[in-house]
Coordinates of C-alpha atoms and ligand atoms in Angstrom, one line a residue:
M1458 CA -29.7 -12.9 -2.6
S1459 CA -28.5 -10.8 0.2
K1460 CA -26.3 -7.8 -0.5
R1461 CA -22.5 -8.1 -0.5
I1462 CA -20.5 -4.9 -0.9
Y1463 CA -16.8 -5.1 -0.8
L1464 CA -15.1 -1.9 0.4
D1465 CA -11.8 -3.3 1.5
H1466 CA -9.7 -3.0 -1.6
A1467 CA -6.8 -1.6 0.3
A1468 CA -6.5 -5.0 2.1
T1469 CA -6.6 -6.9 -1.1
T1470 CA -8.4 -7.1 -4.5
Y1471 CA -9.8 -10.1 -6.4
T1472 CA -7.7 -11.2 -9.4
N1473 CA -9.0 -9.8 -12.7
K1474 CA -10.4 -12.5 -15.0
E1475 CA -8.2 -11.3 -17.9
V1476 CA -5.2 -11.6 -15.6
L1477 CA -6.2 -15.1 -14.4
N1478 CA -6.7 -16.3 -18.0
E1479 CA -3.2 -15.3 -18.9
M1480 CA -1.8 -17.1 -15.8
L1481 CA -3.7 -20.4 -16.2
P1482 CA -1.5 -22.1 -19.0
Y1483 CA 1.5 -21.6 -16.7
F1484 CA 0.2 -24.1 -14.2
T1485 CA -0.3 -26.9 -16.8
E1486 CA 1.0 -26.4 -20.3
Y1487 CA 4.0 -24.1 -19.6
F1488 CA 5.4 -25.6 -16.4
G1489 CA 9.1 -25.8 -17.1
N1490 CA 11.6 -24.4 -14.7
P1491 CA 12.8 -21.1 -16.2
S1492 CA 16.4 -21.9 -15.2
S1493 CA 16.4 -25.1 -17.3
V1494 CA 18.2 -25.1 -20.7
H1495 CA 15.6 -27.2 -22.5
Q1496 CA 12.7 -25.7 -24.5
F1497 CA 10.3 -26.3 -21.6
G1498 CA 12.4 -23.9 -19.5
R1499 CA 13.2 -21.5 -22.3
E1500 CA 9.6 -20.8 -23.3
V1501 CA 8.8 -20.0 -19.7
K1502 CA 11.8 -17.8 -19.3
K1503 CA 10.6 -15.7 -22.3
S1504 CA 7.3 -15.1 -20.7
I1505 CA 8.9 -14.0 -17.5
D1506 CA 10.9 -11.5 -19.5
V1507 CA 7.6 -10.2 -21.0
A1508 CA 6.2 -9.7 -17.5
R1509 CA 9.4 -8.0 -16.4
D1510 CA 9.1 -5.6 -19.3
R1511 CA 5.5 -4.8 -18.4
V1512 CA 6.4 -4.0 -14.8
A1513 CA 9.4 -1.9 -15.8
K1514 CA 7.5 0.0 -18.4
A1515 CA 4.7 0.9 -16.0
I1516 CA 7.1 2.8 -13.6
G1517 CA 9.6 4.0 -16.1
A1518 CA 12.3 1.5 -15.1
L1519 CA 14.6 -0.8 -17.1
P1520 CA 13.6 -4.5 -17.2
E1521 CA 16.9 -5.5 -15.5
E1522 CA 16.0 -3.3 -12.6
I1523 CA 12.9 -5.4 -11.6
Y1524 CA 13.2 -8.2 -9.1
F1525 CA 10.2 -10.4 -8.5
T1526 CA 9.4 -11.3 -4.9
A1527 CA 6.7 -13.1 -2.9
G1528 CA 4.8 -9.9 -2.3
G1529 CA 5.0 -6.4 -0.8
S1530 CA 6.4 -7.4 2.5
E1531 CA 9.3 -9.3 1.0
A1532 CA 10.1 -6.4 -1.4
D1533 CA 10.2 -4.0 1.6
N1534 CA 12.5 -6.4 3.5
L1535 CA 14.8 -6.8 0.6
A1536 CA 15.1 -3.1 0.0
I1537 CA 15.8 -2.2 3.6
K1538 CA 17.8 -5.1 4.8
G1539 CA 19.5 -5.5 1.5
V1540 CA 20.8 -1.9 1.5
A1541 CA 21.5 -1.8 5.2
Y1542 CA 23.7 -4.9 5.1
A1543 CA 25.5 -4.0 1.9
N1544 CA 26.3 -0.5 3.0
K1545 CA 27.3 -1.0 6.7
S1546 CA 30.8 0.2 6.1
K1547 CA 29.5 3.6 4.9
G1548 CA 27.1 4.1 7.8
N1549 CA 24.4 2.7 10.0
H1550 CA 21.7 5.3 10.1
I1551 CA 18.3 4.9 8.4
I1552 CA 15.4 7.4 8.2
T1553 CA 11.8 6.4 7.9
T1554 CA 8.4 7.5 9.2
K1555 CA 6.0 6.6 12.0
I1556 CA 3.2 5.8 9.5
E1557 CA 4.9 3.1 7.5
H1558 CA 3.3 -0.3 6.9
P1559 CA 4.6 -2.9 9.5
A1560 CA 6.7 -4.5 6.7
V1561 CA 8.9 -1.4 6.8
L1562 CA 8.4 -0.5 10.5
E1563 CA 9.2 -3.9 11.9
T1564 CA 12.1 -4.4 9.5
C1565 CA 13.6 -1.2 10.8
E1566 CA 13.0 -2.2 14.4
Q1567 CA 14.8 -5.5 13.7
L1568 CA 17.7 -3.6 12.3
E1569 CA 17.8 -1.4 15.4
K1570 CA 18.3 -4.5 17.4
E1571 CA 21.2 -5.4 15.2
G1572 CA 23.0 -2.2 15.8
F1573 CA 21.6 0.2 13.2
E1574 CA 20.2 3.5 14.2
V1575 CA 16.7 4.5 12.9
T1576 CA 15.0 7.8 12.9
F1577 CA 11.2 7.5 12.8
L1578 CA 9.9 10.8 11.5
D1579 CA 6.6 12.4 12.8
V1580 CA 3.9 13.4 10.4
D1581 CA 1.4 16.4 10.5
Q1582 CA -2.3 16.1 11.3
Y1583 CA -3.0 14.9 7.8
G1584 CA -0.3 12.3 7.8
V1585 CA 2.1 14.2 5.6
V1586 CA 5.9 13.8 6.0
S1587 CA 7.7 17.1 5.6
P1588 CA 10.6 17.1 3.2
E1589 CA 12.3 19.6 5.5
A1590 CA 12.0 17.1 8.4
V1591 CA 13.7 14.5 6.2
R1592 CA 16.5 17.0 5.4
N1593 CA 17.0 17.9 9.0
A1594 CA 17.2 14.2 10.0
I1595 CA 20.1 13.4 7.6
K1596 CA 23.4 12.8 9.3
D1597 CA 26.9 11.9 8.0
N1598 CA 26.2 8.2 8.6
T1599 CA 22.7 8.1 6.9
I1600 CA 22.6 5.3 4.2
L1601 CA 18.9 5.0 3.5
I1602 CA 15.7 6.9 3.5
S1603 CA 12.4 5.0 3.2
V1604 CA 9.1 6.8 2.9
M1605 CA 5.9 5.2 1.7
Y1606 CA 4.3 6.6 -1.4
A1607 CA 0.7 6.6 -0.1
N1608 CA -0.5 5.4 3.3
N1609 CA -2.6 2.2 3.4
E1610 CA -4.8 3.4 6.2
I1611 CA -5.6 7.0 5.7
G1612 CA -4.6 7.3 2.0
T1613 CA -2.4 10.4 2.3
I1614 CA 0.0 10.8 -0.6
Q1615 CA 3.5 11.9 0.3
P1616 CA 5.7 14.5 -1.4
I1617 CA 7.8 11.7 -2.8
S1618 CA 9.6 13.6 -5.6
E1619 CA 10.7 16.3 -3.1
I1620 CA 12.0 13.8 -0.6
A1621 CA 13.7 11.7 -3.2
Q1622 CA 15.3 14.9 -4.6
I1623 CA 16.8 15.6 -1.1
A1624 CA 18.1 12.0 -0.8
N1625 CA 19.6 12.3 -4.3
E1626 CA 21.4 15.6 -3.5
K1627 CA 22.9 14.0 -0.4
K1628 CA 23.8 10.7 -2.2
I1629 CA 21.6 8.6 0.1
Y1630 CA 19.6 5.7 -1.2
F1631 CA 15.8 6.4 -1.4
H1632 CA 13.2 3.6 -1.1
T1633 CA 9.5 4.0 -1.3
D1634 CA 6.8 1.4 -0.4
A1635 CA 4.4 2.1 -3.3
V1636 CA 2.2 -0.9 -2.6
Q1637 CA -1.0 1.3 -2.4
A1638 CA 0.1 3.7 -5.1
I1639 CA 0.5 1.4 -8.0
G1640 CA -2.5 1.8 -10.3
S1641 CA -3.7 4.9 -8.4
I1642 CA -0.8 7.2 -9.1
R1643 CA 1.4 7.7 -12.2
I1644 CA 5.0 7.0 -11.2
N1645 CA 8.2 7.5 -13.1
V1646 CA 11.2 6.3 -11.0
K1647 CA 13.8 8.0 -13.2
E1648 CA 12.2 11.4 -13.3
Q1649 CA 11.4 11.2 -9.6
N1650 CA 14.9 10.0 -8.5
I1651 CA 13.6 6.9 -6.8
D1652 CA 16.2 4.3 -6.2
M1653 CA 14.0 1.5 -4.9
L1654 CA 10.3 0.9 -5.1
S1655 CA 8.1 -1.9 -3.7
M1656 CA 4.8 -3.2 -5.1
A1657 CA 2.4 -6.1 -4.5
S1658 CA 0.2 -7.6 -7.2
H1659 CA -2.8 -8.3 -5.1
K1660 CA -3.4 -4.6 -4.4
F1661 CA -4.0 -4.0 -8.1
Y1662 CA -6.2 -6.9 -9.3
G1663 CA -3.4 -9.4 -9.6
P1664 CA -2.8 -12.6 -7.7
K1665 CA -1.6 -12.8 -4.1
G1666 CA 1.9 -13.8 -3.0
V1667 CA 3.8 -12.0 -5.8
G1668 CA 5.3 -8.6 -5.8
A1669 CA 8.3 -6.8 -7.2
L1670 CA 11.1 -4.5 -6.1
Y1671 CA 12.6 -2.0 -8.5
V1672 CA 16.3 -1.4 -7.7
R1673 CA 18.0 1.3 -9.7
K1674 CA 21.1 0.0 -11.5
G1675 CA 24.2 0.8 -9.4
V1676 CA 22.4 0.5 -6.0
K1677 CA 24.5 -1.6 -3.6
L1678 CA 22.1 -4.3 -2.3
I1679 CA 22.6 -7.8 -1.1
S1680 CA 20.2 -10.8 -1.2
I1681 CA 18.3 -11.8 1.9
I1682 CA 17.2 -15.1 0.6
H1683 CA 20.1 -17.3 -0.3
G1684 CA 20.3 -20.3 -2.6
G1685 CA 20.1 -20.4 -6.4
S1686 CA 21.0 -17.5 -8.7
Q1687 CA 17.5 -16.6 -9.8
E1688 CA 16.7 -12.9 -10.3
R1689 CA 20.3 -12.0 -11.0
K1690 CA 21.4 -13.5 -7.6
R1691 CA 19.2 -11.1 -5.6
R1692 CA 16.3 -13.4 -4.9
A1693 CA 17.0 -17.1 -4.7
G1694 CA 14.2 -19.7 -5.4
T1695 CA 12.4 -21.1 -8.4
E1696 CA 10.2 -18.3 -9.8
N1697 CA 6.5 -18.2 -9.0
V1698 CA 5.8 -18.3 -12.7
P1699 CA 2.0 -18.0 -12.8
G1700 CA 2.2 -15.2 -10.2
I1701 CA 4.8 -13.3 -12.2
I1702 CA 2.8 -13.6 -15.4
G1703 CA -0.1 -12.3 -13.3
I1704 CA 1.6 -9.2 -11.9
G1705 CA 2.8 -8.4 -15.4
K1706 CA -0.7 -8.5 -16.9
A1707 CA -2.2 -6.7 -13.9
I1708 CA 0.1 -3.7 -13.9
E1709 CA -0.4 -3.3 -17.7
L1710 CA -4.1 -3.3 -17.3
A1711 CA -4.0 -1.0 -14.3
Y1712 CA -2.3 1.7 -16.4
Q1713 CA -4.3 1.1 -19.5
K1714 CA -7.5 1.8 -17.6
F1715 CA -5.9 4.4 -15.4
D1716 CA -7.8 7.6 -16.3
E1717 CA -11.2 6.1 -16.6
N1718 CA -11.0 4.0 -13.4
N1719 CA -9.5 6.6 -11.2
A1720 CA -11.9 9.4 -12.3
R1721 CA -14.9 7.2 -11.5
I1722 CA -13.5 5.9 -8.2
T1723 CA -12.6 9.4 -7.1
M1724 CA -16.1 10.6 -7.9
L1725 CA -17.6 7.7 -5.8
R1726 CA -15.1 8.4 -3.0
D1727 CA -16.1 12.1 -2.8
K1728 CA -19.7 11.2 -2.7
L1729 CA -19.1 8.8 0.1
I1730 CA -17.1 11.3 2.1
K1731 CA -19.6 14.1 1.6
G1732 CA -22.5 11.9 2.5
I1733 CA -21.0 10.5 5.7
M1734 CA -19.7 13.9 6.9
E1735 CA -23.2 15.4 6.3
K1736 CA -25.2 12.5 7.8
V1737 CA -23.2 11.5 10.8
P1738 CA -22.4 14.1 13.5
Y1739 CA -19.2 13.9 15.6
T1740 CA -17.3 12.4 12.7
R1741 CA -13.8 13.3 11.4
L1742 CA -12.2 12.4 8.1
N1743 CA -8.7 11.1 8.6
G1744 CA -6.0 11.7 6.1
H1745 CA -5.4 14.6 3.7
P1746 CA -8.6 16.3 2.4
E1747 CA -7.3 16.5 -1.2
N1748 CA -4.0 14.7 -1.4
R1749 CA -5.3 11.2 -0.9
L1750 CA -5.6 8.0 -2.8
P1751 CA -8.6 8.0 -5.2
N1752 CA -10.1 5.0 -3.5
N1753 CA -9.4 5.8 0.2
T1754 CA -11.8 7.0 2.9
N1755 CA -11.1 6.8 6.6
F1756 CA -13.3 8.1 9.4
C1757 CA -13.4 8.3 13.1
F1758 CA -16.8 8.2 14.7
E1759 CA -16.6 9.5 18.2
Y1760 CA -18.2 7.5 21.1
I1761 CA -18.2 4.2 19.3
E1762 CA -15.7 1.3 18.8
G1763 CA -14.5 0.5 15.3
E1764 CA -14.9 -3.3 15.9
S1765 CA -18.6 -3.1 16.7
L1766 CA -19.2 -0.9 13.8
L1767 CA -17.4 -3.3 11.5
L1768 CA -19.4 -6.3 12.7
N1769 CA -22.7 -4.4 12.3
L1770 CA -21.7 -3.3 8.8
D1771 CA -20.8 -6.9 8.0
M1772 CA -24.2 -8.1 9.1
K1773 CA -25.6 -5.7 6.5
G1774 CA -23.3 -7.1 3.8
I1775 CA -20.8 -4.2 3.9
A1776 CA -17.1 -5.2 4.1
G1777 CA -14.9 -2.5 5.5
S1778 CA -11.9 -2.4 7.8
S1779 CA -10.8 -0.7 11.1
G1780 CA -7.8 0.7 9.3
S1781 CA -5.4 -2.1 8.5
A1782 CA -5.9 -5.8 7.9
C1783 CA -2.7 -6.4 9.7
S1784 CA -3.5 -4.8 13.0
S1785 CA -7.1 -5.8 13.4
G1786 CA -7.6 -8.5 16.0
S1787 CA -5.3 -6.5 18.2
L1788 CA -6.7 -4.0 20.8
E1789 CA -4.0 -1.5 20.0
P1790 CA -5.3 1.5 18.1
S1791 CA -3.7 2.2 14.8
H1792 CA -0.1 3.5 14.9
V1793 CA -1.1 5.8 12.0
L1794 CA -4.0 7.4 13.7
L1795 CA -1.9 7.9 16.8
A1796 CA 0.8 9.5 14.7
I1797 CA -1.6 12.1 13.2
G1798 CA -2.3 13.0 16.8
L1799 CA -5.6 11.4 17.6
P1800 CA -6.2 10.4 21.3
H1801 CA -6.5 6.6 22.0
E1802 CA -10.3 6.7 22.5
I1803 CA -11.0 8.4 19.2
A1804 CA -8.5 6.3 17.3
H1805 CA -10.5 3.2 18.4
G1806 CA -13.6 4.4 16.5
S1807 CA -12.1 4.3 13.0
L1808 CA -13.4 2.9 9.8
R1809 CA -11.6 2.5 6.5
L1810 CA -13.8 2.0 3.4
S1811 CA -11.6 1.5 0.3
L1812 CA -13.2 1.5 -3.1
G1813 CA -12.4 -0.5 -6.2
E1814 CA -13.3 -1.1 -9.8
V1815 CA -16.5 -3.0 -9.1
N1816 CA -18.2 -0.4 -6.8
T1817 CA -21.1 1.5 -8.1
E1818 CA -23.2 4.6 -7.1
E1819 CA -25.8 2.2 -5.7
D1820 CA -23.2 0.7 -3.4
I1821 CA -22.4 4.2 -2.0
E1822 CA -26.1 5.0 -1.6
Y1823 CA -26.6 1.8 0.3
V1824 CA -23.7 2.6 2.7
L1825 CA -25.1 6.1 3.2
Q1826 CA -28.4 4.6 4.1
V1827 CA -27.2 1.9 6.5
L1828 CA -24.1 3.4 8.2
P1829 CA -25.7 6.5 9.9
E1830 CA -28.4 4.2 11.5
I1831 CA -25.7 1.8 12.8
V1832 CA -23.6 4.6 14.2
D1833 CA -26.6 6.1 15.9
R1834 CA -27.7 2.8 17.4
L1835 CA -24.2 2.1 18.8
R1836 CA -24.0 5.6 20.2
Q1837 CA -27.3 5.2 22.0
M1838 CA -25.6 2.4 24.0
S1839 CA -22.6 4.6 24.9
P1840 CA -22.9 6.4 28.3
L1841 CA -20.5 9.0 27.1
Y1842 CA -22.6 9.9 24.2
E1843 CA -25.7 10.3 26.5
K1844 CA -23.8 12.9 28.5
V1845 CA -22.7 14.8 25.4
K1846 CA -26.3 14.9 24.0
G1847 CA -27.6 15.9 27.4
G1848 CA -25.2 18.8 27.6
K1849 CA -26.2 20.3 24.3
Ligands
PLP3355 C1 -0.4 -4.6 1.6 C2 0.8 -3.7 1.9 C3 2.1 -4.3 2.1 C4 2.3 -5.8 2.2 O1 2.1 -6.4 1.0 P1 2.0 -8.0 1.0 O2 1.9 -8.4 -0.4 O3 0.7 -8.3 1.7 O4 3.1 -8.6 1.7 C5 3.1 -3.4 2.3 N1 2.9 -2.1 2.3 C6 1.7 -1.5 2.1 C7 1.6 0.0 2.1 C8 0.6 -2.3 1.9 O5 -0.6 -1.8 1.7

């Protein structure tokens, strides 16, 4: 069989078998509507409560502070629009950053069109948001600050506790998109003063199409999907029961295996980074050298295009990404790479390899054998590279 190495866990993961097994009976045996009063409904409602407890426990929240959604994007939309619309009378200013996921960026851009004012903060060369910059951006009419926990493209982890502390002092709501952080970082929303937090099950070995938003008790937030009174009237629609069972199991497993998994994945990541930096000239590592997700690597290879590199890696069985699954297919370079100050032509040559539970040392060795050859071959076809070499 030909090799298949998946290094795109930041885009999505497979669903863990143990998680799937726990979900399966909820398609057939336990199919009742949790809002129904009969026993078919009641037994399902109980299982949803178990899932809610598991999600809450993993981040130090109360079960009644967890709202299930149809994924990370919906959780981000609910947090941002929900707070913006509910707190209009207090103010219309929102602070976020230039490196957020499109689910946050475009939601904020939509709110701008509706009359809200949004400050998109710059980041430094490693993609770090400075707490001081957050503090300086606060105005009398600021109602919400939204800063992602860890970046999905370059893996940089943000000083979330410091930023949340500032928001807390100023009595401004603080939301974090923690979609990439769950399972890779230990989080306690109470100790860290986080008012709202988004997660998506399919980024931590759960099923796709289910996520959750934590909303601290007392936060003023209105629903954005209207209809029934599910999720304490904050998210209408019959619950995705198997999905909810899945996210509950997946988050529990992620934190049970936390130390072991993250130590191993960090070791593989460092081996991959070291190998690539040593073997491939004219390469830069994007993101923070230390303060990054255990599973994230992101490189720019000068004089080549990310897309051709991806295709060539794919032919060798290696699945990577040019940065974000959401922006590939477009010719625009990544907004994150531009925000850390890379010029367009360099931002085009980026590669994200994101590791997961199944990856092995052999996988890394194979990448380190194949990738330098591909980069070299692509560079031989670049007229610019010829000039550089000639000039040496
Ligand atoms: C994947 C991702 C999302 C979107 O989650 P979906 O479940 O795909 O809607 C949002 N934010 C970040 C940081 C992500 O990585």
